[in-house]
Structure formats: C-alpha cells, structure tokens
PDB file of C-alpha atoms in Angstrom:
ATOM      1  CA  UNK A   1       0.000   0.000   0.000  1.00 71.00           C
ATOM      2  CA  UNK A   2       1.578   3.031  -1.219  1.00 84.00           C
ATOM      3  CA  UNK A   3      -1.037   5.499   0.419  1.00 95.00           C
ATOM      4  CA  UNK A   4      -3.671   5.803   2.894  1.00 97.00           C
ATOM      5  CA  UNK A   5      -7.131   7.481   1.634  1.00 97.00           C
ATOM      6  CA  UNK A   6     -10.444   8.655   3.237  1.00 97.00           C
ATOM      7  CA  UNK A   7     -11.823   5.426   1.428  1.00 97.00           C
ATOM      8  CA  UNK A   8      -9.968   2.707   3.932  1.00 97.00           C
ATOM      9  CA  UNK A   9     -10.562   1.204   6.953  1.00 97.00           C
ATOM     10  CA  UNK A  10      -8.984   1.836  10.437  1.00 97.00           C
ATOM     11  CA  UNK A  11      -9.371  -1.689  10.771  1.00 97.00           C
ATOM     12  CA  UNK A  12      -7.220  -2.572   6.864  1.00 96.00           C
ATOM     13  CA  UNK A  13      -4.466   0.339   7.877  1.00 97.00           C
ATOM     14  CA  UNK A  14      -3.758  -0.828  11.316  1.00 97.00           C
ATOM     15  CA  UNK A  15      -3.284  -4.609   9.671  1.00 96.00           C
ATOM     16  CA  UNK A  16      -0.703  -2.896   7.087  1.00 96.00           C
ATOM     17  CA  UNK A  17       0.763  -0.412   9.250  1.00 97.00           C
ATOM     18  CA  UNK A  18       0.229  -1.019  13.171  1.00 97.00           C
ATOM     19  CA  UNK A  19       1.399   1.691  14.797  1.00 97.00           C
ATOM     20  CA  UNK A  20      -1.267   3.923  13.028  1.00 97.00           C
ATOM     21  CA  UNK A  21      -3.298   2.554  16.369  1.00 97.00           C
ATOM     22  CA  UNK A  22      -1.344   5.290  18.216  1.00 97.00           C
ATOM     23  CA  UNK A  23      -2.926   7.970  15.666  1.00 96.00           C
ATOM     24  CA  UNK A  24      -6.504   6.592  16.285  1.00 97.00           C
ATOM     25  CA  UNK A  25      -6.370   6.178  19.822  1.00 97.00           C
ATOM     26  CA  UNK A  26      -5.598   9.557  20.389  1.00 96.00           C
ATOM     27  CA  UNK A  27      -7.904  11.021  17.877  1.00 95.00           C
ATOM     28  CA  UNK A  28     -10.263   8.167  19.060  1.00 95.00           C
ATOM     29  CA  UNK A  29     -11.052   6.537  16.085  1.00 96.00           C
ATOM     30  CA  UNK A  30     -11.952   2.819  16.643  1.00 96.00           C
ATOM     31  CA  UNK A  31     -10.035   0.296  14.938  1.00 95.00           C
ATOM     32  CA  UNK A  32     -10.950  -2.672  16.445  1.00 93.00           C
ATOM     33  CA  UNK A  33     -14.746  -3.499  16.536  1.00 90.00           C
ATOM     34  CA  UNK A  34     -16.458  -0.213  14.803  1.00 87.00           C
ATOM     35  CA  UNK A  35     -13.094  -0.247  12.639  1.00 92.00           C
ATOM     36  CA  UNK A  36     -14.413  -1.475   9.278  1.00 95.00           C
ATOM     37  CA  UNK A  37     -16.159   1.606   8.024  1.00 96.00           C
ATOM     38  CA  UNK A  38     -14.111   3.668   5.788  1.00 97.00           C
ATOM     39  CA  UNK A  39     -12.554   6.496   6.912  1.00 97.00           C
ATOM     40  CA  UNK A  40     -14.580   9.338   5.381  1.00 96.00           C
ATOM     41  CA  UNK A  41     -17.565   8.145   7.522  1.00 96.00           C
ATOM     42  CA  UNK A  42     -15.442   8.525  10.642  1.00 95.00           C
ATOM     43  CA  UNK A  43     -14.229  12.223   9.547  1.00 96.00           C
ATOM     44  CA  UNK A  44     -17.618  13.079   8.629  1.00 96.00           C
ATOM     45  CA  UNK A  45     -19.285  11.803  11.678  1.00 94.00           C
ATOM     46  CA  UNK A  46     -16.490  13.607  14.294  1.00 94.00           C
ATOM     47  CA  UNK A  47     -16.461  16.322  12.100  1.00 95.00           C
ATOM     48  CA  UNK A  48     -12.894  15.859  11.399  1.00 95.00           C
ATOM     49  CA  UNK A  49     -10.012  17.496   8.916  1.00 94.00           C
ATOM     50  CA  UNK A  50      -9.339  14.514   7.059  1.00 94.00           C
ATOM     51  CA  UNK A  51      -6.432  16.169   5.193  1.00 95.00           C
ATOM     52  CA  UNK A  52      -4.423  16.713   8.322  1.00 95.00           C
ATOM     53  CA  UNK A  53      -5.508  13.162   9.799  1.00 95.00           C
ATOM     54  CA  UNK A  54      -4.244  11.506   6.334  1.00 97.00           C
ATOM     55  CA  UNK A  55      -1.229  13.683   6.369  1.00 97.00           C
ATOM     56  CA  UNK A  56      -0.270  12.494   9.757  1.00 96.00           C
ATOM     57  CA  UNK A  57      -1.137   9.236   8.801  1.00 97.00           C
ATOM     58  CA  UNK A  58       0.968   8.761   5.834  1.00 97.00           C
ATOM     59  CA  UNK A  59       3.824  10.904   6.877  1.00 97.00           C
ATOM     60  CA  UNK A  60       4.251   8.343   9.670  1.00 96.00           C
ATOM     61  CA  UNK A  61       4.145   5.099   7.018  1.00 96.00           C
TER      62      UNK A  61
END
C-alpha cells in the first residue's frame, strides 16, 4: 500500500501499518470493533479534517 485514503478502513491500515493505532487512539477513532467503516464516515461523523488526519497518517508510514 503506497497510500492511505479517506476510502480505507482503520481496521485494513492498522493490519498494514500497526502503529497507526497510536494515531486513532488519540484522535479516538476505533479500529478494532467499529473499525471497518471507511474512513470518510469517521471524519464526517467527528467532524474531522481529514487532510491533516491523512497527512499524519501517511507521513508516519
């Protein structure tokens, strides 16, 4: 996986790249049980910026 986008799961990037659990736990996104919804339903629903999430996120990988 070259990137992470808005349309994966917390559940498929924690599988590829664990430590992105850090990142979620502290933004509290769940990546365990409620992790298989794709990102962009998370951002929408916390009302989150998911361009500085993603950059985080990928800058990290």
């Amino acid at each position: 996986m070259s990137q992470f986008t808005a349309e994966h799961t917390p559940a498929e990037i924690v599988k590829v790249f664990p430590k992105a659990s850090d990142l979620f736990k502290e933004r509290r996104i769940d990546f365990c049980c409620g992790g298989n919804r794709p990102l962009s339903d998370v951002f929408e629903e916390k009302d989150m910026d998911d361009s500085i999430i993603l950059n985080e996120l990928n800058n990290a990988y």
